[in-house]
Amino acid sequence: MVLALLGILKHGQPNDTFNTKRLFRDAFVEFVATTLFIFSGTLSASSTGKKLALGQGAAEDVGRVLPIAMAFGISIMTLAYSIGHLTGGHMNPAVSLLMFFRRQMSATKMIFYWIAQFVGAILGASLTWGCVSSLAGDPVLNGEFKRPPFHLGANTLDPTMTAGNGFLLEFMGSVVFFFVIAQTALDKRGIADSMFPAIPIGFSLVVVHICLIPFTGCGVNPARTFGPSIVVCMAGGDCEAVMGDAYWIYWIGPFLASWAVAELTLIMEMDVDGVEAAT
Amino acid sequence: MVLALLGILKHGQPNDTFNTKRLFRDAFVEFVATTLFIFSGTLSASSTGKKLALGQGAAEDVGRVLPIAMAFGISIMTLAYSIGHLTGGHMNPAVSLLMFFRRQMSATKMIFYWIAQFVGAILGASLTWGCVSSLAGDPVLNGEFKRPPFHLGANTLDPTMTAGNGFLLEFMGSVVFFFVIAQTALDKRGIADSMFPAIPIGFSLVVVHICLIPFTGCGVNPARTFGPSIVVCMAGGDCEAVMGDAYWIYWIGPFLASWAVAELTLIMEMDVDGVEAAT
Amino acid sequence: MVLALLGILKHGQPNDTFNTKRLFRDAFVEFVATTLFIFSGTLSASSTGKKLALGQGAAEDVGRVLPIAMAFGISIMTLAYSIGHLTGGHMNPAVSLLMFFRRQMSATKMIFYWIAQFVGAILGASLTWGCVSSLAGDPVLNGEFKRPPFHLGANTLDPTMTAGNGFLLEFMGSVVFFFVIAQTALDKRGIADSMFPAIPIGFSLVVVHICLIPFTGCGVNPARTFGPSIVVCMAGGDCEAVMGDAYWIYWIGPFLASWAVAELTLIMEMDVDGVEAAT
Amino acid sequence: MVLALLGILKHGQPNDTFNTKRLFRDAFVEFVATTLFIFSGTLSASSTGKKLALGQGAAEDVGRVLPIAMAFGISIMTLAYSIGHLTGGHMNPAVSLLMFFRRQMSATKMIFYWIAQFVGAILGASLTWGCVSSLAGDPVLNGEFKRPPFHLGANTLDPTMTAGNGFLLEFMGSVVFFFVIAQTALDKRGIADSMFPAIPIGFSLVVVHICLIPFTGCGVNPARTFGPSIVVCMAGGDCEAVMGDAYWIYWIGPFLASWAVAELTLIMEMDVDGVEAAT
């Protein structure tokens, strides 16, 4: 990672910040889209949880996995279709870092995107809280939801797992997701040439959520982890649960995967036919 | 909203009503499609509810969320594919209002669409009632379904929620859905240039349903709310339940979102490259 | 329907049978695809039923609806992608009748397709039986599955429904499905011009299954109804259950919908712009 | 099969191994993709199993079928989108054999792919084990998961089924899947001409998993069967369960289907119009 950064400092990155108007417009678009993404995703945790609480007396049910996975993954698909032509449709700081490593954007622009993404995540989680603020009276949890209910969908590591398990899950889940992003969006010899890859990218996130929700809650996106956790803390919720000892796995896992996938996909793009690949 | 209306009065709208034959054809197509949409969506509430009633003795189960969400969302996708080239495939008065605000259709044409959509919704809900009129004998609900069964899928606000929660849910759910519609169908620099956006639009409605079904039943469409509720009332069902104190949220929420999304997406289409955007 | 037939006799149909080699090839392809479709669909009824029987002690669970709906609907999508360029990918006698009414194929060719579809359905259901012939020992059903297990997924009308309900369900379900087929495959001004409509057609069948499975088992395809029922009867299963008093609804419903949708979609294709529509 | 091999020996196959650099690059890409595919698929078996274990006290639930089916099937779709332009995106030795029988690749290249696929499957299953190594304390299974938990998603034949049932299931499931692959990827008169067929191929695997998971666990891919089983054996797990008497069905079934589908789809591509088909 240090080597990659040094290489970038030496070889340079795109200078995409001269158009200030466009820079702010793009950051604004990322902010709006991340808000809607975090809102849709985290609200699904409450909606599916409430159903269960009233119906079956158990907050843990395999029936929650697919609806939540689709709320996150399909939201990315529909929002990427909506803003892809404007900003690329990242909605994820680690994806922006991947694009920086692959020299698709400058460090300055990445910082703008990061701010937009983290602020959008806070607003999205706050809107979720506004929507479910009255939830109470669950007969299972002693008549009360912990406020804010369902930790607003914040990521928590399942107590049976070690932090090492959690890190490997967040790292590998991010690798799977980012691998599909890099290969379908950046390799111009592939489908990136003829279609906008919202379907493979969104559905890949669905798969990663199916695999990770029961273990880590599925982050693979530091903004998605940060937004609900900070709102839970500010709202007097169980701050220790949502920013516990394993909080680092949701940051190091995805960001490390950005670097690993950038390197791996560059190897795969190597020129094997004696012709310079157009990337 | 008032300002938007004043602006429209001043600057004008498309004059798309000179071809009377086409106007009536389009309204007829919207009527047919809305009928089939409301039929498919509301019938799924009864079909999944019946399974549960016989099988698990509980009308509340997280397993109902995804099938109902798909019945509504995927129906919009398949019907938009079917009639998009004729009418745009609205099947939703608030979507028609959004198109009016974005100056894609005249007020006259919008009124024609509205009438077609509301009448279609009544017919769709009536057909659902005809299909399930014999449902009875549920061992859980004291041996009887309330007729019409499952309120024909009418929207009701969950009793644990305040009307304020409900309004925010309907407003934000509509914002998510309409944002995807406006960005994928109207921005000619995006995918609207190369494909008909039925996939992002339909799947976005799936996500919104996953998030809203357990709380408001998910309206985000005044015709979808109106049709089943009026049929339940006319059929001697529990009129108070389906047109209760919170009935307004299903009307103000979506219509207000039409205005908010029209303004928001216009901002996002601003010209940042010194070239006039082609919209 | 009689009028439509008379009109066809007077005005003629495509003469697509002069190439005998092609006629037999197409019938063979329809036979293979219908076999695979019926196999996939009916096997899912046993696979999801077995899971439940062992796990929850109840053959009725809302969790079965979506997997079965996808097995039928998505199979149609993938097989239509596979053979659409050869035969159109009907796999359904009522769809072939719709194509006949819309003058896309001759009566002779339709008869060839019908024979291929019914024989393929018998083979598909037989293969399902071969796959699950050993299923036994279910603790719920007194230690034994009725052989063949799960009636091989044959259509049966839920005992709480009248035949009138069942007929309306099969008719309306077919209308929804066939409407999408006609509009996306035949109207050359729509998406039929630029893409093969396997996605809207397949996903429409998913929605119809979500709505109909708990009530009629979801036929909307006389071959799909016929195949499993005849194999159950020949295999000494409960013939009365799978060819009961309501057996007619699975035949009259879809075939009547073929005529209704042919007429309805012809109205929608009327020339409103003074230019002859290219269909 | 012997005849097909003899025919190939006589008529020759593509000489696609002269470019050694490309041969190794392609094998490396197949290795990476198979690793990610096996990781995503087998991890979903643990993730959905854990949910159930804690929530409902039963490892058998119909709610597991669809998430696992999507983890496998949709992974193939997203990875095929990612690497299809480089290697074709097989990730399955029996698919490579199908391509060999259809003369799309040489025996040498197939061997390279096979090695890459089997090694990738071992690495993928190992990564799954690393992710869930701490799972323990399940109150249902006497306080302990059998290590490695959930057999790492290895294929096992349900005890109520005979090996004959299992073989027919694996053979027919493979036929359905490979039929869609051959028709959508190889017949240049079909959709292969205008799109990369990742959607029909991936969703076809979803359907096959819905049908086979409760019976055989769904192999239809010798590498997918081999990876988890060898890791379970090496890790001191229940080797007899994952490499039992019926282990052969996961090898003979798919490989035999490769031959059957190669022959069947060649028949379907016969020239019926007097013009040589371009395949």
PDB file of C-alpha atoms in Angstrom, chain A residues 31-258:
ATOM      1  CA  PHE A  31     -23.683  13.022  -1.116  1.00  0.00           C
ATOM      2  CA  VAL A  32     -27.276  12.658  -2.332  1.00  0.00           C
ATOM      3  CA  ALA A  33     -26.796   9.100  -3.599  1.00  0.00           C
ATOM      4  CA  THR A  34     -24.976   7.923  -0.468  1.00  0.00           C
ATOM      5  CA  THR A  35     -27.771   9.390   1.657  1.00  0.00           C
ATOM      6  CA  LEU A  36     -30.395   7.444  -0.266  1.00  0.00           C
ATOM      7  CA  PHE A  37     -28.265   4.270  -0.247  1.00  0.00           C
ATOM      8  CA  ILE A  38     -27.656   4.302   3.518  1.00  0.00           C
ATOM      9  CA  PHE A  39     -31.287   5.200   4.149  1.00  0.00           C
ATOM     10  CA  SER A  40     -32.615   2.277   2.074  1.00  0.00           C
ATOM     11  CA  GLY A  41     -30.124  -0.214   3.419  1.00  0.00           C
ATOM     12  CA  THR A  42     -30.347   0.546   7.110  1.00  0.00           C
ATOM     13  CA  LEU A  43     -34.128   0.969   7.067  1.00  0.00           C
ATOM     14  CA  SER A  44     -34.444  -2.602   5.776  1.00  0.00           C
ATOM     15  CA  ALA A  45     -32.781  -3.858   8.965  1.00  0.00           C
ATOM     16  CA  SER A  46     -35.571  -2.284  11.011  1.00  0.00           C
ATOM     17  CA  SER A  47     -38.379  -3.258   8.650  1.00  0.00           C
ATOM     18  CA  THR A  48     -37.448  -6.926   8.521  1.00  0.00           C
ATOM     19  CA  GLY A  49     -36.624  -6.980  12.216  1.00  0.00           C
ATOM     20  CA  LYS A  50     -39.984  -5.555  13.197  1.00  0.00           C
ATOM     21  CA  LYS A  51     -41.854  -8.154  11.175  1.00  0.00           C
ATOM     22  CA  LEU A  52     -40.007 -10.885  12.981  1.00  0.00           C
ATOM     23  CA  ALA A  53     -40.352  -9.405  16.423  1.00  0.00           C
ATOM     24  CA  LEU A  54     -44.113  -9.309  16.155  1.00  0.00           C
ATOM     25  CA  GLY A  55     -44.553 -12.537  14.267  1.00  0.00           C
ATOM     26  CA  GLN A  56     -42.134 -15.135  15.488  1.00  0.00           C
ATOM     27  CA  GLY A  57     -40.598 -13.837  18.677  1.00  0.00           C
ATOM     28  CA  ALA A  58     -37.057 -14.042  17.387  1.00  0.00           C
ATOM     29  CA  ALA A  59     -34.785 -11.324  16.040  1.00  0.00           C
ATOM     30  CA  GLU A  60     -32.631 -13.949  14.328  1.00  0.00           C
ATOM     31  CA  ASP A  61     -34.165 -15.559  11.293  1.00  0.00           C
ATOM     32  CA  VAL A  62     -32.709 -16.628   7.986  1.00  0.00           C
ATOM     33  CA  GLY A  63     -35.664 -14.919   6.319  1.00  0.00           C
ATOM     34  CA  ARG A  64     -34.105 -11.531   7.052  1.00  0.00           C
ATOM     35  CA  VAL A  65     -30.928 -12.198   5.094  1.00  0.00           C
ATOM     36  CA  LEU A  66     -32.167 -11.912   1.516  1.00  0.00           C
ATOM     37  CA  PRO A  67     -34.407  -8.809   1.918  1.00  0.00           C
ATOM     38  CA  ILE A  68     -31.606  -6.891   3.663  1.00  0.00           C
ATOM     39  CA  ALA A  69     -29.052  -8.110   1.118  1.00  0.00           C
ATOM     40  CA  MET A  70     -31.282  -6.885  -1.684  1.00  0.00           C
ATOM     41  CA  ALA A  71     -31.972  -3.532  -0.008  1.00  0.00           C
ATOM     42  CA  PHE A  72     -28.233  -2.811   0.065  1.00  0.00           C
ATOM     43  CA  GLY A  73     -27.152  -4.468  -3.175  1.00  0.00           C
ATOM     44  CA  ILE A  74     -30.042  -3.494  -5.416  1.00  0.00           C
ATOM     45  CA  SER A  75     -29.907   0.087  -4.105  1.00  0.00           C
ATOM     46  CA  ILE A  76     -26.344   0.289  -5.320  1.00  0.00           C
ATOM     47  CA  MET A  77     -27.506  -1.034  -8.682  1.00  0.00           C
ATOM     48  CA  THR A  78     -30.359   1.444  -9.122  1.00  0.00           C
ATOM     49  CA  LEU A  79     -28.358   4.411  -7.810  1.00  0.00           C
ATOM     50  CA  ALA A  80     -25.363   3.511  -9.973  1.00  0.00           C
ATOM     51  CA  TYR A  81     -27.710   3.508 -12.958  1.00  0.00           C
ATOM     52  CA  SER A  82     -28.918   6.927 -11.764  1.00  0.00           C
ATOM     53  CA  ILE A  83     -25.617   8.749 -11.206  1.00  0.00           C
ATOM     54  CA  GLY A  84     -22.990   6.573 -12.897  1.00  0.00           C
ATOM     55  CA  HIS A  85     -22.658   8.974 -15.801  1.00  0.00           C
ATOM     56  CA  LEU A  86     -22.032  11.875 -13.425  1.00  0.00           C
ATOM     57  CA  THR A  87     -19.648  10.570 -10.738  1.00  0.00           C
ATOM     58  CA  GLY A  88     -19.112   6.862 -11.461  1.00  0.00           C
ATOM     59  CA  GLY A  89     -21.472   6.056  -8.616  1.00  0.00           C
ATOM     60  CA  HIS A  90     -19.065   5.101  -5.812  1.00  0.00           C
ATOM     61  CA  MET A  91     -21.079   5.743  -2.605  1.00  0.00           C
ATOM     62  CA  ASN A  92     -18.188   3.981  -0.815  1.00  0.00           C
ATOM     63  CA  PRO A  93     -14.871   5.529   0.313  1.00  0.00           C
ATOM     64  CA  ALA A  94     -13.010   2.275  -0.328  1.00  0.00           C
ATOM     65  CA  VAL A  95     -14.294   2.195  -3.899  1.00  0.00           C
ATOM     66  CA  SER A  96     -13.046   5.754  -4.366  1.00  0.00           C
ATOM     67  CA  LEU A  97      -9.673   4.632  -2.994  1.00  0.00           C
ATOM     68  CA  LEU A  98      -9.661   1.741  -5.474  1.00  0.00           C
ATOM     69  CA  MET A  99     -10.299   4.233  -8.283  1.00  0.00           C
ATOM     70  CA  PHE A 100      -7.451   6.376  -6.933  1.00  0.00           C
ATOM     71  CA  PHE A 101      -5.088   3.381  -6.877  1.00  0.00           C
ATOM     72  CA  ARG A 102      -6.157   2.521 -10.413  1.00  0.00           C
ATOM     73  CA  ARG A 103      -5.448   6.188 -11.337  1.00  0.00           C
ATOM     74  CA  GLN A 104      -9.023   6.998 -12.272  1.00  0.00           C
ATOM     75  CA  MET A 105      -9.237  10.001  -9.943  1.00  0.00           C
ATOM     76  CA  SER A 106      -6.945  12.442  -8.136  1.00  0.00           C
ATOM     77  CA  ALA A 107      -6.343  12.496  -4.404  1.00  0.00           C
ATOM     78  CA  THR A 108      -8.079  15.867  -4.169  1.00  0.00           C
ATOM     79  CA  LYS A 109     -11.222  14.592  -5.820  1.00  0.00           C
ATOM     80  CA  MET A 110     -11.150  11.477  -3.664  1.00  0.00           C
ATOM     81  CA  ILE A 111     -11.098  13.638  -0.514  1.00  0.00           C
ATOM     82  CA  PHE A 112     -14.129  15.535  -1.802  1.00  0.00           C
ATOM     83  CA  TYR A 113     -15.933  12.241  -2.444  1.00  0.00           C
ATOM     84  CA  TRP A 114     -15.003  10.898   1.007  1.00  0.00           C
ATOM     85  CA  ILE A 115     -16.445  13.918   2.793  1.00  0.00           C
ATOM     86  CA  ALA A 116     -19.610  13.701   0.712  1.00  0.00           C
ATOM     87  CA  GLN A 117     -19.936   9.975   1.403  1.00  0.00           C
ATOM     88  CA  PHE A 118     -19.433  10.186   5.183  1.00  0.00           C
ATOM     89  CA  VAL A 119     -21.799  13.153   5.548  1.00  0.00           C
ATOM     90  CA  GLY A 120     -24.368  11.426   3.351  1.00  0.00           C
ATOM     91  CA  ALA A 121     -24.108   8.288   5.493  1.00  0.00           C
ATOM     92  CA  ILE A 122     -24.838  10.326   8.632  1.00  0.00           C
ATOM     93  CA  LEU A 123     -27.858  11.956   7.004  1.00  0.00           C
ATOM     94  CA  GLY A 124     -29.122   8.618   5.655  1.00  0.00           C
ATOM     95  CA  ALA A 125     -28.915   6.946   9.074  1.00  0.00           C
ATOM     96  CA  SER A 126     -30.578   9.984  10.674  1.00  0.00           C
ATOM     97  CA  LEU A 127     -33.484   9.733   8.241  1.00  0.00           C
ATOM     98  CA  THR A 128     -33.846   6.059   9.120  1.00  0.00           C
ATOM     99  CA  TRP A 129     -34.013   7.019  12.775  1.00  0.00           C
ATOM    100  CA  GLY A 130     -36.685   9.607  12.042  1.00  0.00           C
ATOM    101  CA  CYS A 131     -38.718   6.957  10.258  1.00  0.00           C
ATOM    102  CA  VAL A 132     -38.662   4.379  13.064  1.00  0.00           C
ATOM    103  CA  SER A 133     -38.413   6.612  16.143  1.00  0.00           C
ATOM    104  CA  SER A 134     -41.716   5.366  17.564  1.00  0.00           C
ATOM    105  CA  LEU A 135     -41.024   1.649  17.344  1.00  0.00           C
ATOM    106  CA  ALA A 136     -41.688   0.201  20.771  1.00  0.00           C
ATOM    107  CA  GLY A 137     -43.669  -2.394  22.582  1.00  0.00           C
ATOM    108  CA  ASP A 138     -42.004  -5.463  21.166  1.00  0.00           C
ATOM    109  CA  PRO A 139     -43.273  -8.347  23.314  1.00  0.00           C
ATOM    110  CA  VAL A 140     -40.024 -10.222  22.867  1.00  0.00           C
ATOM    111  CA  LEU A 141     -37.475  -7.687  23.989  1.00  0.00           C
ATOM    112  CA  ASN A 142     -39.239  -6.974  27.291  1.00  0.00           C
ATOM    113  CA  GLY A 143     -41.685  -4.615  25.746  1.00  0.00           C
ATOM    114  CA  GLU A 144     -39.148  -2.170  24.374  1.00  0.00           C
ATOM    115  CA  PHE A 145     -36.848  -1.740  21.478  1.00  0.00           C
ATOM    116  CA  LYS A 146     -33.488  -0.383  22.442  1.00  0.00           C
ATOM    117  CA  ARG A 147     -33.511   3.151  21.088  1.00  0.00           C
ATOM    118  CA  PRO A 148     -32.569   3.763  18.365  1.00  0.00           C
ATOM    119  CA  PRO A 149     -34.203   0.489  17.290  1.00  0.00           C
ATOM    120  CA  PHE A 150     -32.090  -2.284  15.790  1.00  0.00           C
ATOM    121  CA  HIS A 151     -28.985  -0.056  16.234  1.00  0.00           C
ATOM    122  CA  LEU A 152     -30.199   1.608  13.004  1.00  0.00           C
ATOM    123  CA  GLY A 153     -28.643  -1.277  11.139  1.00  0.00           C
ATOM    124  CA  ALA A 154     -25.126  -0.518  12.389  1.00  0.00           C
ATOM    125  CA  ASN A 155     -22.449  -3.178  11.822  1.00  0.00           C
ATOM    126  CA  THR A 156     -21.678  -5.369  14.813  1.00  0.00           C
ATOM    127  CA  LEU A 157     -19.472  -8.439  14.955  1.00  0.00           C
ATOM    128  CA  ASP A 158     -21.325 -11.558  16.023  1.00  0.00           C
ATOM    129  CA  PRO A 159     -20.127 -12.516  19.550  1.00  0.00           C
ATOM    130  CA  THR A 160     -19.163 -16.050  18.459  1.00  0.00           C
ATOM    131  CA  MET A 161     -16.568 -14.699  16.006  1.00  0.00           C
ATOM    132  CA  THR A 162     -13.032 -13.528  16.702  1.00  0.00           C
ATOM    133  CA  ALA A 163     -11.815 -10.195  15.379  1.00  0.00           C
ATOM    134  CA  GLY A 164      -9.570 -12.233  13.079  1.00  0.00           C
ATOM    135  CA  ASN A 165     -12.571 -13.969  11.551  1.00  0.00           C
ATOM    136  CA  GLY A 166     -14.290 -10.631  11.229  1.00  0.00           C
ATOM    137  CA  PHE A 167     -11.323  -9.034   9.539  1.00  0.00           C
ATOM    138  CA  LEU A 168     -10.988 -11.878   7.029  1.00  0.00           C
ATOM    139  CA  LEU A 169     -14.707 -11.669   6.299  1.00  0.00           C
ATOM    140  CA  GLU A 170     -14.653  -7.901   5.719  1.00  0.00           C
ATOM    141  CA  PHE A 171     -11.450  -8.139   3.683  1.00  0.00           C
ATOM    142  CA  MET A 172     -12.541 -11.041   1.494  1.00  0.00           C
ATOM    143  CA  GLY A 173     -16.088  -9.701   1.094  1.00  0.00           C
ATOM    144  CA  SER A 174     -14.594  -6.416  -0.098  1.00  0.00           C
ATOM    145  CA  VAL A 175     -12.234  -8.271  -2.444  1.00  0.00           C
ATOM    146  CA  VAL A 176     -15.134 -10.108  -4.099  1.00  0.00           C
ATOM    147  CA  PHE A 177     -17.116  -6.875  -4.498  1.00  0.00           C
ATOM    148  CA  PHE A 178     -14.215  -4.682  -5.644  1.00  0.00           C
ATOM    149  CA  PHE A 179     -12.930  -7.364  -8.043  1.00  0.00           C
ATOM    150  CA  VAL A 180     -16.238  -7.244  -9.906  1.00  0.00           C
ATOM    151  CA  ILE A 181     -16.190  -3.428  -9.883  1.00  0.00           C
ATOM    152  CA  ALA A 182     -12.668  -3.171 -11.278  1.00  0.00           C
ATOM    153  CA  GLN A 183     -13.133  -5.856 -13.924  1.00  0.00           C
ATOM    154  CA  THR A 184     -16.516  -4.670 -15.185  1.00  0.00           C
ATOM    155  CA  ALA A 185     -15.964  -0.910 -14.931  1.00  0.00           C
ATOM    156  CA  LEU A 186     -12.302  -0.444 -15.808  1.00  0.00           C
ATOM    157  CA  ASP A 187     -11.254  -3.143 -18.282  1.00  0.00           C
ATOM    158  CA  LYS A 188     -12.287  -1.594 -21.574  1.00  0.00           C
ATOM    159  CA  ARG A 189     -11.840  -4.902 -23.385  1.00  0.00           C
ATOM    160  CA  GLY A 190     -14.671  -6.348 -21.270  1.00  0.00           C
ATOM    161  CA  ILE A 191     -18.276  -5.351 -20.837  1.00  0.00           C
ATOM    162  CA  ALA A 192     -17.248  -1.825 -19.804  1.00  0.00           C
ATOM    163  CA  ASP A 193     -16.966  -1.194 -23.513  1.00  0.00           C
ATOM    164  CA  SER A 194     -20.641  -1.759 -24.241  1.00  0.00           C
ATOM    165  CA  MET A 195     -22.676  -1.384 -21.071  1.00  0.00           C
ATOM    166  CA  PHE A 196     -22.729   0.381 -17.723  1.00  0.00           C
ATOM    167  CA  PRO A 197     -21.966  -2.421 -15.246  1.00  0.00           C
ATOM    168  CA  ALA A 198     -24.635  -1.640 -12.647  1.00  0.00           C
ATOM    169  CA  ILE A 199     -26.111  -5.167 -12.774  1.00  0.00           C
ATOM    170  CA  PRO A 200     -22.924  -7.144 -11.968  1.00  0.00           C
ATOM    171  CA  ILE A 201     -21.845  -4.572  -9.366  1.00  0.00           C
ATOM    172  CA  GLY A 202     -25.184  -4.398  -7.571  1.00  0.00           C
ATOM    173  CA  PHE A 203     -25.809  -8.140  -7.607  1.00  0.00           C
ATOM    174  CA  SER A 204     -22.265  -8.806  -6.419  1.00  0.00           C
ATOM    175  CA  LEU A 205     -23.057  -6.722  -3.339  1.00  0.00           C
ATOM    176  CA  VAL A 206     -26.201  -8.816  -2.830  1.00  0.00           C
ATOM    177  CA  VAL A 207     -24.063 -11.978  -2.742  1.00  0.00           C
ATOM    178  CA  VAL A 208     -21.534 -10.448  -0.338  1.00  0.00           C
ATOM    179  CA  HIS A 209     -24.357  -9.438   1.995  1.00  0.00           C
ATOM    180  CA  ILE A 210     -25.851 -12.948   1.937  1.00  0.00           C
ATOM    181  CA  CYS A 211     -22.456 -14.244   3.064  1.00  0.00           C
ATOM    182  CA  LEU A 212     -21.575 -11.603   5.668  1.00  0.00           C
ATOM    183  CA  ILE A 213     -24.805 -10.343   7.312  1.00  0.00           C
ATOM    184  CA  PRO A 214     -25.005 -13.064   9.983  1.00  0.00           C
ATOM    185  CA  PHE A 215     -21.355 -12.614  10.948  1.00  0.00           C
ATOM    186  CA  THR A 216     -20.329  -8.936  10.665  1.00  0.00           C
ATOM    187  CA  GLY A 217     -23.560  -7.322   9.509  1.00  0.00           C
ATOM    188  CA  CYS A 218     -21.692  -6.728   6.228  1.00  0.00           C
ATOM    189  CA  GLY A 219     -19.815  -3.468   5.986  1.00  0.00           C
ATOM    190  CA  VAL A 220     -17.394  -3.593   3.017  1.00  0.00           C
ATOM    191  CA  ASN A 221     -17.936   0.181   3.011  1.00  0.00           C
ATOM    192  CA  PRO A 222     -16.512   2.448   5.743  1.00  0.00           C
ATOM    193  CA  ALA A 223     -19.213   5.087   5.179  1.00  0.00           C
ATOM    194  CA  ARG A 224     -21.958   2.489   5.579  1.00  0.00           C
ATOM    195  CA  THR A 225     -20.338   1.425   8.878  1.00  0.00           C
ATOM    196  CA  PHE A 226     -19.685   4.965  10.092  1.00  0.00           C
ATOM    197  CA  GLY A 227     -23.087   6.581   9.481  1.00  0.00           C
ATOM    198  CA  PRO A 228     -25.354   4.415  11.627  1.00  0.00           C
ATOM    199  CA  SER A 229     -22.733   3.953  14.362  1.00  0.00           C
ATOM    200  CA  ILE A 230     -22.193   7.689  14.889  1.00  0.00           C
ATOM    201  CA  VAL A 231     -25.943   8.392  14.893  1.00  0.00           C
ATOM    202  CA  VAL A 232     -26.524   5.622  17.445  1.00  0.00           C
ATOM    203  CA  CYS A 233     -23.811   7.112  19.664  1.00  0.00           C
ATOM    204  CA  MET A 234     -25.096  10.683  19.336  1.00  0.00           C
ATOM    205  CA  ALA A 235     -28.650   9.508  20.009  1.00  0.00           C
ATOM    206  CA  GLY A 236     -27.763   7.914  23.307  1.00  0.00           C
ATOM    207  CA  GLY A 237     -27.911   4.372  21.967  1.00  0.00           C
ATOM    208  CA  ASP A 238     -25.608   1.492  22.839  1.00  0.00           C
ATOM    209  CA  CYS A 239     -22.394   3.141  21.632  1.00  0.00           C
ATOM    210  CA  GLU A 240     -20.196   0.319  22.867  1.00  0.00           C
ATOM    211  CA  ALA A 241     -22.067  -2.209  20.759  1.00  0.00           C
ATOM    212  CA  VAL A 242     -21.728  -0.284  17.505  1.00  0.00           C
ATOM    213  CA  MET A 243     -18.177   1.033  18.014  1.00  0.00           C
ATOM    214  CA  GLY A 244     -16.725  -1.895  19.919  1.00  0.00           C
ATOM    215  CA  ASP A 245     -13.300  -3.528  19.971  1.00  0.00           C
ATOM    216  CA  ALA A 246     -13.720  -4.873  16.448  1.00  0.00           C
ATOM    217  CA  TYR A 247     -14.618  -1.508  14.931  1.00  0.00           C
ATOM    218  CA  TRP A 248     -11.291  -1.440  13.081  1.00  0.00           C
ATOM    219  CA  ILE A 249     -12.133  -4.423  10.881  1.00  0.00           C
ATOM    220  CA  TYR A 250     -14.725  -2.324   9.024  1.00  0.00           C
ATOM    221  CA  TRP A 251     -12.055   0.229   8.152  1.00  0.00           C
ATOM    222  CA  ILE A 252      -8.881  -1.798   7.548  1.00  0.00           C
ATOM    223  CA  GLY A 253     -10.688  -4.631   5.749  1.00  0.00           C
ATOM    224  CA  PRO A 254     -12.234  -2.601   2.914  1.00  0.00           C
ATOM    225  CA  PHE A 255      -9.347  -0.132   2.507  1.00  0.00           C
ATOM    226  CA  LEU A 256      -6.804  -2.966   2.345  1.00  0.00           C
ATOM    227  CA  ALA A 257      -8.978  -4.723  -0.214  1.00  0.00           C
ATOM    228  CA  SER A 258      -8.891  -1.564  -2.362  1.00  0.00           C
TER     229      SER A 258
END
